[in-house]
C-alpha positions as a Python dict, from the first residue, in 0.01 Angstrom:
ca = {
    (1, 'P'): (0, 0, 0),
    (2, 'E'): (-64, 187, 327),
    (3, 'R'): (286, 109, 454),
    (4, 'V'): (433, 228, 125),
    (5, 'Q'): (230, 550, 140),
    (6, 'K'): (356, 623, 491),
    (7, 'W'): (713, 546, 384),
    (8, 'I'): (688, 780, 83),
    (9, 'S'): (553, 1054, 312),
    (10, 'K'): (849, 1010, 548),
    (11, 'C'): (1093, 1025, 257),
    (12, 'L'): (927, 1342, 135),
    (13, 'E'): (941, 1492, 485),
    (14, 'R'): (1315, 1420, 495),
    (15, 'N'): (1346, 1631, 181),
    (16, 'Q'): (1124, 1911, 320),
    (17, 'K'): (840, 1818, 81),
    (18, 'H'): (491, 1677, 115),
    (19, 'S'): (257, 1490, -112),
    (20, 'K'): (-30, 1661, -286),
    (21, 'Q'): (-107, 1381, -531),
    (22, 'I'): (110, 1092, -645),
    (23, 'S'): (-20, 829, -883),
    (24, 'I'): (179, 516, -961),
    (25, 'A'): (86, 296, -1257),
    (26, 'F'): (233, -51, -1300),
    (27, 'M'): (257, -181, -1654),
    (28, 'D'): (453, -407, -1891),
    (29, 'D'): (757, -313, -2096),
    (30, 'N'): (560, -242, -2413),
    (31, 'A'): (324, 2, -2245),
    (32, 'L'): (609, 192, -2082),
    (33, 'L'): (802, 192, -2410),
    (34, 'Q'): (507, 355, -2584),
    (35, 'I'): (495, 627, -2315),
    (36, 'N'): (871, 672, -2349),
    (37, 'K'): (840, 718, -2727),
    (38, 'K'): (528, 939, -2718),
    (39, 'F'): (621, 1180, -2439),
    (40, 'L'): (1002, 1170, -2426),
    (41, 'S'): (1095, 1069, -2782),
    (42, 'H'): (1308, 787, -2640),
    (43, 'D'): (1299, 452, -2822),
    (44, 'Y'): (1428, 224, -2549),
    (45, 'L'): (1304, 29, -2248),
    (46, 'T'): (1321, 179, -1901),
    (47, 'D'): (1202, 84, -1556),
    (48, 'V'): (1039, 413, -1453),
    (49, 'I'): (916, 737, -1604),
    (50, 'T'): (823, 1029, -1380),
    (51, 'F'): (592, 1310, -1484),
    (52, 'D'): (653, 1578, -1228),
    (53, 'Y'): (385, 1845, -1174),
    (54, 'S'): (523, 1960, -837),
    (55, 'F'): (523, 2316, -724),
    (56, 'G'): (729, 2439, -433),
    (57, 'K'): (711, 2188, -149),
    (58, 'E'): (400, 2012, -286),
    (59, 'I'): (475, 1697, -479),
    (60, 'S'): (234, 1603, -756),
    (61, 'S'): (337, 1334, -1000),
    (62, 'D'): (239, 1047, -1226),
    (63, 'I'): (493, 766, -1207),
    (64, 'A'): (486, 480, -1459),
    (65, 'I'): (675, 162, -1374),
    (66, 'S'): (750, -143, -1587),
    (67, 'I'): (709, -451, -1368),
    (68, 'E'): (900, -653, -1631),
    (69, 'R'): (1204, -416, -1602),
    (70, 'V'): (1187, -429, -1222),
    (71, 'R'): (1177, -807, -1230),
    (72, 'E'): (1473, -824, -1474),
    (73, 'N'): (1672, -565, -1275),
    (74, 'A'): (1619, -757, -953),
    (75, 'S'): (1725, -1079, -1117),
    (76, 'S'): (2036, -937, -1285),
    (77, 'Q'): (2143, -759, -964),
    (78, 'G'): (2068, -1054, -735),
    (79, 'S'): (1815, -842, -554),
    (80, 'D'): (1470, -909, -410),
    (81, 'F'): (1182, -805, -637),
    (82, 'D'): (1003, -605, -364),
    (83, 'E'): (1321, -419, -274),
    (84, 'E'): (1388, -330, -637),
    (85, 'L'): (1028, -216, -676),
    (86, 'R'): (1064, 12, -373),
    (87, 'R'): (1390, 146, -521),
    (88, 'V'): (1222, 229, -849),
    (89, 'I'): (924, 392, -673),
    (90, 'I'): (1148, 610, -456),
    (91, 'H'): (1366, 689, -755),
    (92, 'G'): (1062, 847, -923),
    (93, 'I'): (969, 1031, -603),
    (94, 'L'): (1322, 1168, -567),
    (95, 'H'): (1309, 1313, -918),
    (96, 'C'): (1014, 1519, -791),
    (97, 'C'): (1228, 1636, -500),
    (98, 'G'): (1480, 1781, -745),
    (99, 'Y'): (1733, 1497, -773),
    (100, 'N'): (1857, 1396, -1119),
    (101, 'D'): (2065, 1112, -1259),
    (102, 'K'): (2217, 1242, -1581),
    (103, 'T'): (2577, 1283, -1466),
    (104, 'T'): (2794, 1042, -1265),
    (105, 'Q'): (2782, 1282, -970),
    (106, 'E'): (2402, 1311, -990),
    (107, 'K'): (2367, 930, -1014),
    (108, 'T'): (2587, 886, -705),
    (109, 'L'): (2373, 1129, -505),
    (110, 'M'): (2051, 973, -634),
    (111, 'T'): (2167, 627, -529),
    (112, 'Q'): (2267, 763, -186),
    (113, 'K'): (1920, 917, -142),
    (114, 'E'): (1752, 596, -263),
    (115, 'N'): (1953, 396, -8),
    (116, 'E'): (1862, 640, 272),
    (117, 'C'): (1494, 605, 189),
    (118, 'L'): (1512, 226, 156),
    (119, 'E'): (1676, 211, 500),
    (120, 'M'): (1386, 419, 636),
    (121, 'F'): (1145, 159, 503),
    (122, 'H'): (1334, -123, 675),
    (123, 'V'): (1367, 64, 1004),
    (124, 'E'): (992, 126, 1004),
    (125, 'L'): (924, -239, 917),
    (126, 'N'): (1158, -365, 1194),
    (127, 'N'): (999, -131, 1447),
    (128, 'K'): (655, -270, 1366),
    (129, 'K'): (781, -627, 1413),
    (130, 'N'): (917, -539, 1758),
    (131, 'V'): (588, -393, 1881),
}
């Protein structure tokens, strides 16, 4: 968790933001589906829902993540579970930085920003191994 917190902070800094309060809740598909229905009027499964309370450069957010969706996404994409989990976490964070994913162009930019942040995690991890 500490490494992830530092990584999120670095990703926020890259986007000229900083964390005020970010809460991440991990749950199953059904729990996230109920949130999706209640707060967004969406009746479908999703991997992450971000409630953004940010103001200016201060990021405040509640992020809800379905571990079942993350596991299924990782499996279907031939990806590592931990890497997919980091992608979903940073996806929620990037929404708070002003990035969206409604249009094809927005999705492309969001994926680019996710990849940049994921690379930052791996650079940091590799630097720690070399010390």
